[in-house]
Amino acid sequence: MRKFNIPHTFELKSIIELFALWIKQGTLKVNSDWNKDLKIKFTVQDPCNIARKIESDHIVNDLRFVIKTVVGEENFIDMVPNRSNNFCCGGGGGALQAGHTEQRRAYGKIKFDQIIETGADYVITPCHNCHAQIEDMCHHYGGSYHTVHLWTIICLAMGILGENERTYLGPDLADHGLEKEDA
Amino acid sequence: MTDSIALDELTCELKNQVASRVPDANLDLCLTCGACTGGCPASGQYDMDPRKFLRMLLLGMDEEIVKNPWAWVCTMCGRCVTACPMKINIPKFIFNVRAAWPREKRPKGIRGSCDQHIRSGNAMGVPKEDFVFTIEDVAEEIKEEQPDFKGLNITADRPGAHMVLNQNSREPVTEPDEMSPLWKVLHLTGVDWTYPTVMWGGENYCMFLADDEGWRYIMEEFAHHIEHNIKAKVVVNTE
């Protein structure tokens, strides 16, 4: 919008800012009780576009607030470096469709190693390109982590994640919170 | 005796072109320190790195630069310019190298997605009717199967909605069930929102393609639709 000077009166916002705001206001009622005993570990990929490229850490700080609220602070492990100093996963800039697959995966090896270093079971990727790239690298380099969207974990924590909405969850959470038919 | 390099005779067309488009790119200020390269995950791919690429630009090696596929391996993530003590805007340099490629030679996948977006409003090329059908279909299923969400109201182009949600077009096509968790959150928080059906794809491959004209067209059509038809106050991307 700024680049082309397109006139507009609407405001552009990230859904992550809104999640954080709604949790603080109490309109989004979610907590980490579900993970108190399970202690499943999560890390997060900071998308370059909402971290380094906006020259402010406010959205990625909101992102951590939301994630800690839904998985528990003790179950969140940050990669190093992170936020505006993060490494790009290698899926951005159109790389997933640019055709240089071998180079794209070599690029992402840094990210893959960072993820493994955290020991986390799940990587939350609040960006489609990051999601596709990080999942692809898990298969390619033989990782065992799962790559999930943020909304999946929010709904899981709220106990409202439907049966069809669990494609990216691992076996540990595939049935979590679903009503047992014979119960 | 060897001759010294006669710098006066250098012609740096590409450099001049980039400098005119990005006046604050600071291309001439490179100290060759290599901070960009040290922190760049694309360093070494195709035997290239940001410092070398910039050096080639400054030496007028235009042909070699535009032939090197490295411009498409770099993701323009911006880590280099953040690390650079002289604030040289390498990502914008890369963007303009991409733009210097003949359009038909740029990666087919990115070009195809950009063309689809211009034609149909999203990179996957989904017709508007199919998009609306898919969201209604998924919403119906949830209303039937999940009693807590009987009142779920998913709309498209509803005038006066406070918020508009951009949807990455991969979901309605390949994994429609990834849309509904977010719907449920929005439902429970009582947000007044709708989907746009003009340029509704949250992605923008014309930007990656360095197709300024396509990029601008998508943004203008989208902004016009939001301003004049839906009149929403807030635009939110799902990522």
Coordinates of C-alpha atoms in Angstrom, one line a residue:
Chain A
M1 CA 0.0 0.0 0.0
R2 CA 2.8 2.4 1.0
K3 CA 4.9 1.4 -2.0
F4 CA 2.2 2.3 -4.5
N5 CA 0.6 5.1 -2.5
I6 CA -2.8 3.5 -2.7
P7 CA -5.3 5.6 -0.9
H8 CA -7.2 3.7 1.8
T9 CA -8.8 4.4 5.2
F10 CA -8.8 0.9 6.5
E11 CA -6.2 -0.3 9.0
L12 CA -4.0 -3.4 8.3
K13 CA -3.5 -5.7 11.2
S14 CA -2.0 -9.0 11.9
I15 CA -4.3 -11.7 13.4
I16 CA -1.6 -12.3 16.0
E17 CA -2.0 -8.8 17.4
L18 CA -5.7 -9.4 17.6
F19 CA -5.3 -12.8 19.4
A20 CA -3.1 -11.1 22.0
L21 CA -5.6 -8.2 22.4
W22 CA -8.6 -10.5 22.7
I23 CA -6.8 -12.7 25.3
K24 CA -5.9 -9.5 27.3
Q25 CA -9.5 -8.2 27.1
G26 CA -10.9 -11.5 28.1
T27 CA -13.0 -12.0 24.9
L28 CA -10.8 -14.9 23.9
K29 CA -10.9 -17.3 26.8
V30 CA -8.1 -19.8 26.6
N31 CA -5.4 -21.2 28.9
S32 CA -2.8 -23.9 29.1
D33 CA -4.5 -26.3 31.5
W34 CA -4.7 -29.0 28.9
N35 CA -0.9 -29.1 28.7
K36 CA -0.2 -29.0 32.4
D37 CA 0.4 -32.8 32.7
L38 CA 1.2 -33.5 29.1
K39 CA 4.1 -31.0 29.0
I40 CA 4.3 -31.1 25.3
K41 CA 7.0 -28.7 24.1
F42 CA 6.5 -26.0 21.5
T43 CA 8.8 -23.6 19.7
V44 CA 7.9 -20.9 17.1
Q45 CA 9.2 -19.7 13.8
D46 CA 9.2 -15.9 13.6
P47 CA 8.0 -15.0 10.1
C48 CA 10.5 -12.4 8.6
N49 CA 7.6 -10.3 7.4
I50 CA 6.2 -9.6 10.9
A51 CA 9.5 -9.7 12.7
R52 CA 12.5 -8.0 11.0
K53 CA 10.7 -6.4 8.2
I54 CA 8.4 -4.2 10.3
E55 CA 11.4 -3.0 12.3
S56 CA 9.6 -3.6 15.6
D57 CA 9.2 -6.7 17.8
H58 CA 5.7 -5.9 18.9
I59 CA 4.0 -8.6 16.8
V60 CA 6.5 -11.3 17.6
N61 CA 6.2 -10.4 21.3
D62 CA 2.5 -10.7 21.0
L63 CA 3.1 -14.0 19.3
R64 CA 5.0 -15.3 22.4
F65 CA 2.4 -14.0 24.7
V66 CA -0.3 -15.9 22.8
I67 CA 1.7 -19.1 22.6
K68 CA 2.7 -19.1 26.3
T69 CA -0.9 -18.5 27.2
V70 CA -2.1 -21.5 25.2
V71 CA 0.8 -24.0 25.9
G72 CA 2.2 -22.8 29.2
E73 CA 5.3 -20.7 29.7
E74 CA 7.3 -23.7 30.8
N75 CA 6.4 -25.6 27.7
F76 CA 7.7 -22.9 25.3
I77 CA 11.3 -23.1 24.1
D78 CA 12.6 -20.2 21.9
M79 CA 15.1 -20.8 19.1
V80 CA 18.3 -18.8 19.2
P81 CA 18.6 -16.3 17.5
N82 CA 15.0 -15.2 17.3
R83 CA 12.5 -12.3 16.7
S84 CA 14.0 -9.6 14.5
N85 CA 17.3 -11.5 14.4
N86 CA 15.8 -14.8 13.4
F87 CA 16.9 -16.8 10.5
C88 CA 14.6 -17.0 7.6
C89 CA 13.3 -20.6 7.1
G90 CA 14.1 -20.4 3.4
G91 CA 10.5 -20.6 2.2
G92 CA 10.0 -16.9 1.7
G93 CA 10.4 -14.6 -1.3
G94 CA 8.7 -17.2 -3.5
A95 CA 11.4 -19.8 -2.9
L96 CA 8.9 -22.6 -2.6
Q97 CA 7.8 -22.0 -6.2
A98 CA 11.1 -20.9 -7.6
G99 CA 12.2 -24.4 -8.6
H100 CA 15.7 -24.4 -6.8
T101 CA 14.7 -27.2 -4.4
E102 CA 18.1 -28.4 -3.5
Q103 CA 19.3 -24.9 -2.7
R104 CA 16.1 -24.1 -0.8
R105 CA 16.6 -27.1 1.4
A106 CA 20.3 -26.3 2.0
Y107 CA 19.2 -22.8 2.9
G108 CA 16.8 -24.1 5.4
K109 CA 19.3 -26.5 7.1
I110 CA 20.2 -23.7 9.6
K111 CA 16.5 -23.5 10.6
F112 CA 16.2 -27.2 10.8
D113 CA 19.2 -27.4 13.1
Q114 CA 17.8 -24.6 15.3
I115 CA 14.5 -26.4 15.6
I116 CA 16.2 -29.7 16.6
E117 CA 18.3 -27.8 19.1
T118 CA 15.2 -26.7 21.0
G119 CA 14.0 -30.3 21.4
A120 CA 10.5 -29.2 20.8
D121 CA 7.8 -31.6 19.7
Y122 CA 5.9 -28.9 17.7
V123 CA 6.9 -25.9 15.7
I124 CA 4.2 -23.2 15.5
T125 CA 4.4 -21.4 12.1
P126 CA 2.2 -18.4 11.8
C127 CA 2.9 -18.1 8.1
H128 CA 2.1 -20.3 5.2
N129 CA 5.4 -20.3 3.5
C130 CA 7.2 -21.0 6.8
H131 CA 4.7 -23.9 7.4
A132 CA 5.3 -25.5 4.1
Q133 CA 9.1 -25.1 4.2
I134 CA 9.5 -26.3 7.8
E135 CA 7.3 -29.3 7.2
D136 CA 9.2 -30.2 4.0
M137 CA 12.5 -30.0 5.8
C138 CA 11.3 -32.2 8.6
H139 CA 10.6 -34.9 5.9
H140 CA 13.7 -34.2 4.0
Y141 CA 16.2 -34.2 6.9
G142 CA 14.3 -36.8 8.9
G143 CA 13.1 -34.7 11.9
S144 CA 10.4 -35.9 14.2
Y145 CA 8.8 -32.6 15.0
H146 CA 5.3 -31.5 13.8
T147 CA 4.5 -28.3 12.1
V148 CA 1.3 -26.6 13.1
H149 CA -0.7 -23.4 12.5
L150 CA -1.3 -21.2 15.5
W151 CA -5.1 -21.5 15.3
T152 CA -4.9 -25.3 15.6
I153 CA -3.3 -25.0 19.0
I154 CA -5.6 -22.2 20.2
C155 CA -8.6 -24.4 19.4
L156 CA -7.0 -27.4 20.9
A157 CA -6.5 -25.5 24.1
M158 CA -10.1 -24.4 24.1
G159 CA -11.3 -27.9 23.5
I160 CA -13.0 -27.0 20.2
L161 CA -10.8 -28.5 17.7
G162 CA -12.8 -30.7 15.4
E163 CA -11.9 -34.2 14.2
N164 CA -11.2 -33.0 10.6
E165 CA -9.0 -30.1 11.8
R166 CA -6.0 -32.2 13.0
T167 CA -4.0 -32.9 9.9
Y168 CA -0.8 -31.5 11.3
L169 CA -1.0 -32.9 14.8
G170 CA 1.2 -35.8 15.8
P171 CA -0.2 -39.0 17.3
D172 CA 0.2 -37.6 20.8
L173 CA -2.5 -35.0 20.2
A174 CA -4.5 -36.5 17.3
D175 CA -7.4 -37.5 19.6
H176 CA -6.8 -35.0 22.4
G177 CA -10.0 -33.4 23.6
L178 CA -12.2 -35.4 21.3
E179 CA -15.2 -37.0 23.0
K180 CA -14.7 -40.7 23.3
E181 CA -17.6 -42.5 21.7
D182 CA -17.7 -45.3 24.3
A183 CA -17.2 -43.0 27.3
Chain B
M1 CA 54.0 -4.5 -15.5
T2 CA 50.4 -5.2 -14.9
D3 CA 47.9 -2.4 -15.5
S4 CA 45.8 -1.1 -12.8
I5 CA 42.0 -1.3 -13.2
A6 CA 40.8 1.8 -15.0
L7 CA 37.7 2.5 -12.9
D8 CA 36.7 5.5 -15.0
E9 CA 35.8 3.2 -17.9
L10 CA 33.4 1.1 -15.8
T11 CA 29.8 1.1 -17.0
C12 CA 27.4 0.0 -14.3
E13 CA 24.0 0.2 -16.0
L14 CA 22.3 -2.2 -13.6
K15 CA 23.8 -0.4 -10.6
N16 CA 22.6 3.0 -11.9
Q17 CA 19.2 1.5 -12.5
V18 CA 18.9 0.0 -9.0
A19 CA 20.2 3.3 -7.5
S20 CA 17.6 5.3 -9.4
R21 CA 14.8 3.1 -8.1
V22 CA 16.1 2.8 -4.6
P23 CA 17.8 6.2 -3.9
D24 CA 18.6 5.2 -0.3
A25 CA 20.1 1.8 -1.1
N26 CA 23.6 3.0 -0.3
L27 CA 25.1 0.7 -2.9
D28 CA 28.4 2.6 -3.0
L29 CA 29.1 2.4 0.7
C30 CA 30.1 -1.3 0.9
L31 CA 33.2 -1.8 3.1
T32 CA 33.3 -5.5 2.0
C33 CA 33.2 -6.5 5.7
G34 CA 31.1 -9.5 5.0
A35 CA 28.6 -9.1 7.9
C36 CA 25.8 -9.7 5.4
T37 CA 27.3 -12.9 4.1
G38 CA 28.2 -14.3 7.5
G39 CA 24.6 -14.2 8.6
C40 CA 22.9 -15.2 5.3
P41 CA 21.5 -18.7 5.0
A42 CA 21.8 -18.4 1.2
S43 CA 25.6 -17.8 1.3
G44 CA 27.4 -20.4 -0.7
Q45 CA 24.5 -21.5 -2.8
Y46 CA 25.4 -21.4 -6.5
D47 CA 28.8 -20.3 -5.3
M48 CA 27.3 -16.9 -4.5
D49 CA 26.7 -14.7 -1.5
P50 CA 25.5 -11.1 -0.9
R51 CA 28.9 -9.5 -0.6
K52 CA 30.1 -11.1 -3.9
F53 CA 26.8 -10.3 -5.6
L54 CA 27.1 -6.6 -4.6
R55 CA 30.7 -6.5 -5.7
M56 CA 29.7 -7.8 -9.1
L57 CA 27.1 -5.0 -9.3
L58 CA 29.7 -2.4 -8.5
L59 CA 32.1 -3.8 -11.1
G60 CA 29.4 -3.6 -13.7
M61 CA 29.1 -7.4 -14.2
D62 CA 25.5 -7.0 -15.2
E63 CA 25.2 -9.9 -17.5
E64 CA 26.7 -12.4 -15.0
I65 CA 24.4 -11.0 -12.2
V66 CA 21.2 -11.4 -14.3
K67 CA 22.2 -14.9 -15.4
N68 CA 22.9 -16.2 -11.9
P69 CA 19.9 -18.0 -10.4
W70 CA 21.0 -16.9 -6.9
A71 CA 18.5 -13.9 -7.0
W72 CA 15.8 -16.6 -6.7
V73 CA 17.5 -18.5 -3.9
C74 CA 17.8 -15.4 -1.7
T75 CA 14.5 -14.9 0.0
M76 CA 15.0 -11.1 0.6
C77 CA 14.6 -11.9 4.3
G78 CA 16.4 -8.7 5.2
R79 CA 18.9 -10.2 7.7
C80 CA 21.8 -8.7 5.6
V81 CA 20.7 -5.1 5.6
T82 CA 20.0 -5.3 9.3
A83 CA 23.6 -6.5 9.9
C84 CA 25.2 -4.1 7.5
P85 CA 27.0 -1.2 9.2
M86 CA 26.4 0.9 6.1
K87 CA 22.7 0.0 5.7
I88 CA 23.0 -1.2 2.1
N89 CA 19.6 -2.4 1.0
I90 CA 20.6 -5.7 -0.4
P91 CA 17.0 -7.1 -0.5
K92 CA 15.9 -4.2 -2.7
F93 CA 18.9 -4.8 -4.9
I94 CA 17.9 -8.4 -5.3
F95 CA 14.3 -7.4 -6.0
N96 CA 15.6 -5.2 -8.8
V97 CA 17.8 -8.0 -10.2
R98 CA 14.7 -10.2 -10.4
A99 CA 13.0 -7.3 -12.2
A100 CA 15.9 -7.2 -14.7
W101 CA 15.2 -10.8 -15.7
P102 CA 13.0 -11.0 -18.8
R103 CA 9.5 -11.8 -17.5
E104 CA 9.3 -15.1 -19.4
K105 CA 12.6 -16.3 -18.0
R106 CA 11.6 -15.8 -14.3
P107 CA 10.7 -19.0 -12.4
K108 CA 7.6 -20.6 -13.9
G109 CA 6.0 -21.4 -10.6
I110 CA 6.2 -17.9 -9.3
R111 CA 5.1 -16.4 -12.6
G112 CA 2.2 -18.8 -12.9
S113 CA 0.9 -17.9 -9.4
C114 CA 1.2 -14.2 -10.2
D115 CA -0.7 -14.6 -13.5
Q116 CA -3.4 -16.6 -11.8
H117 CA -3.7 -13.9 -9.1
I118 CA -4.2 -11.2 -11.7
R119 CA -6.7 -13.3 -13.5
S120 CA -8.8 -14.7 -10.7
G121 CA -7.8 -12.9 -7.5
N122 CA -5.7 -15.7 -5.9
A123 CA -2.5 -17.6 -6.7
M124 CA -4.3 -20.9 -7.0
G125 CA -6.6 -19.6 -9.7
V126 CA -9.8 -20.6 -7.9
P127 CA -12.9 -19.0 -9.4
K128 CA -14.7 -16.7 -7.0
E129 CA -17.8 -19.0 -7.1
D130 CA -15.8 -22.0 -6.1
F131 CA -14.3 -20.1 -3.2
V132 CA -17.7 -19.1 -1.9
F133 CA -19.1 -22.6 -2.5
T134 CA -16.2 -24.1 -0.5
I135 CA -16.5 -21.8 2.5
E136 CA -20.3 -22.3 2.7
D137 CA -19.8 -26.0 2.4
V138 CA -17.3 -26.3 5.2
A139 CA -19.4 -24.0 7.4
E140 CA -22.5 -26.1 6.8
E141 CA -20.7 -29.2 7.9
I142 CA -19.5 -27.6 11.1
K143 CA -22.9 -26.3 11.9
E144 CA -24.3 -29.8 11.5
E145 CA -21.7 -31.7 13.3
Q146 CA -20.6 -29.4 16.0
P147 CA -23.5 -28.2 18.1
D148 CA -21.4 -25.5 19.8
F149 CA -21.1 -23.8 16.4
K150 CA -24.7 -24.0 15.2
G151 CA -24.7 -20.2 14.9
L152 CA -21.5 -19.9 12.9
N153 CA -22.0 -17.3 10.2
I154 CA -19.5 -17.3 7.4
T155 CA -20.1 -14.6 4.8
A156 CA -18.5 -13.2 1.7
D157 CA -18.6 -9.5 0.6
R158 CA -21.0 -8.6 3.4
P159 CA -21.3 -4.7 3.2
G160 CA -20.6 -2.9 6.5
A161 CA -18.6 -5.7 8.1
H162 CA -16.1 -4.3 10.5
M163 CA -13.3 -6.6 9.5
V164 CA -12.1 -8.3 6.3
L165 CA -10.1 -11.4 6.4
N166 CA -7.5 -12.3 3.7
Q167 CA -7.4 -16.0 3.2
N168 CA -4.3 -17.8 1.8
S169 CA -5.8 -19.6 -1.2
R170 CA -4.0 -22.8 -0.5
E171 CA -6.6 -23.7 2.1
P172 CA -9.9 -23.6 0.3
V173 CA -8.2 -25.7 -2.4
T174 CA -6.0 -28.3 -0.7
E175 CA -7.0 -28.3 3.0
P176 CA -10.3 -26.6 3.6
D177 CA -10.5 -27.9 7.1
E178 CA -7.6 -25.6 8.1
M179 CA -9.9 -22.6 7.6
S180 CA -12.4 -23.4 10.3
P181 CA -10.4 -23.3 13.5
L182 CA -9.9 -19.6 12.9
W183 CA -13.6 -19.2 12.1
K184 CA -14.4 -20.7 15.5
V185 CA -12.1 -18.3 17.3
L186 CA -13.6 -15.3 15.5
H187 CA -17.1 -16.7 16.3
L188 CA -16.4 -17.0 20.0
T189 CA -14.8 -13.6 20.2
G190 CA -17.8 -12.1 18.5
V191 CA -15.9 -10.4 15.7
D192 CA -18.0 -8.9 12.9
W193 CA -16.1 -10.0 9.8
T194 CA -16.4 -11.1 6.2
Y195 CA -14.3 -12.5 3.4
P196 CA -13.7 -10.3 0.3
T197 CA -14.1 -12.1 -3.1
V198 CA -12.0 -9.6 -5.0
M199 CA -8.3 -10.3 -4.9
W200 CA -9.0 -12.3 -1.8
G201 CA -5.9 -14.4 -1.8
G202 CA -3.6 -13.5 1.1
E203 CA -0.5 -14.3 -0.9
N204 CA 1.1 -12.1 -3.5
Y205 CA 3.4 -13.8 -6.0
C206 CA 3.6 -10.8 -8.2
M207 CA 5.6 -9.2 -5.4
F208 CA 8.0 -12.2 -5.4
L209 CA 8.1 -12.1 -9.2
A210 CA 9.2 -8.5 -9.0
D211 CA 6.3 -7.6 -11.3
D212 CA 5.5 -4.1 -10.0
E213 CA 2.6 -3.7 -12.4
G214 CA 0.9 -6.9 -11.3
W215 CA 1.6 -6.2 -7.7
R216 CA 0.1 -2.7 -7.9
Y217 CA -3.0 -3.9 -9.8
I218 CA -3.7 -6.6 -7.2
M219 CA -3.4 -4.1 -4.3
E220 CA -5.5 -1.4 -6.1
E221 CA -8.3 -3.7 -6.9
F222 CA -8.3 -5.1 -3.4
A223 CA -8.2 -1.7 -1.7
H224 CA -11.0 -0.4 -4.0
H225 CA -13.2 -3.4 -3.1
I226 CA -12.7 -2.9 0.6
E227 CA -13.1 0.9 0.5
H228 CA -16.1 1.1 -1.8
N229 CA -18.0 -2.1 -1.6
I230 CA -17.5 -3.6 1.9
K231 CA -16.4 -0.4 3.6
A232 CA -14.5 -2.4 6.3
K233 CA -12.4 -0.6 8.9
V234 CA -9.8 -3.3 9.4
V235 CA -8.1 -5.7 7.1
V236 CA -6.5 -8.8 8.6
N237 CA -4.3 -11.3 7.1
T238 CA -4.4 -14.9 8.5
E239 CA -0.6 -14.8 8.8

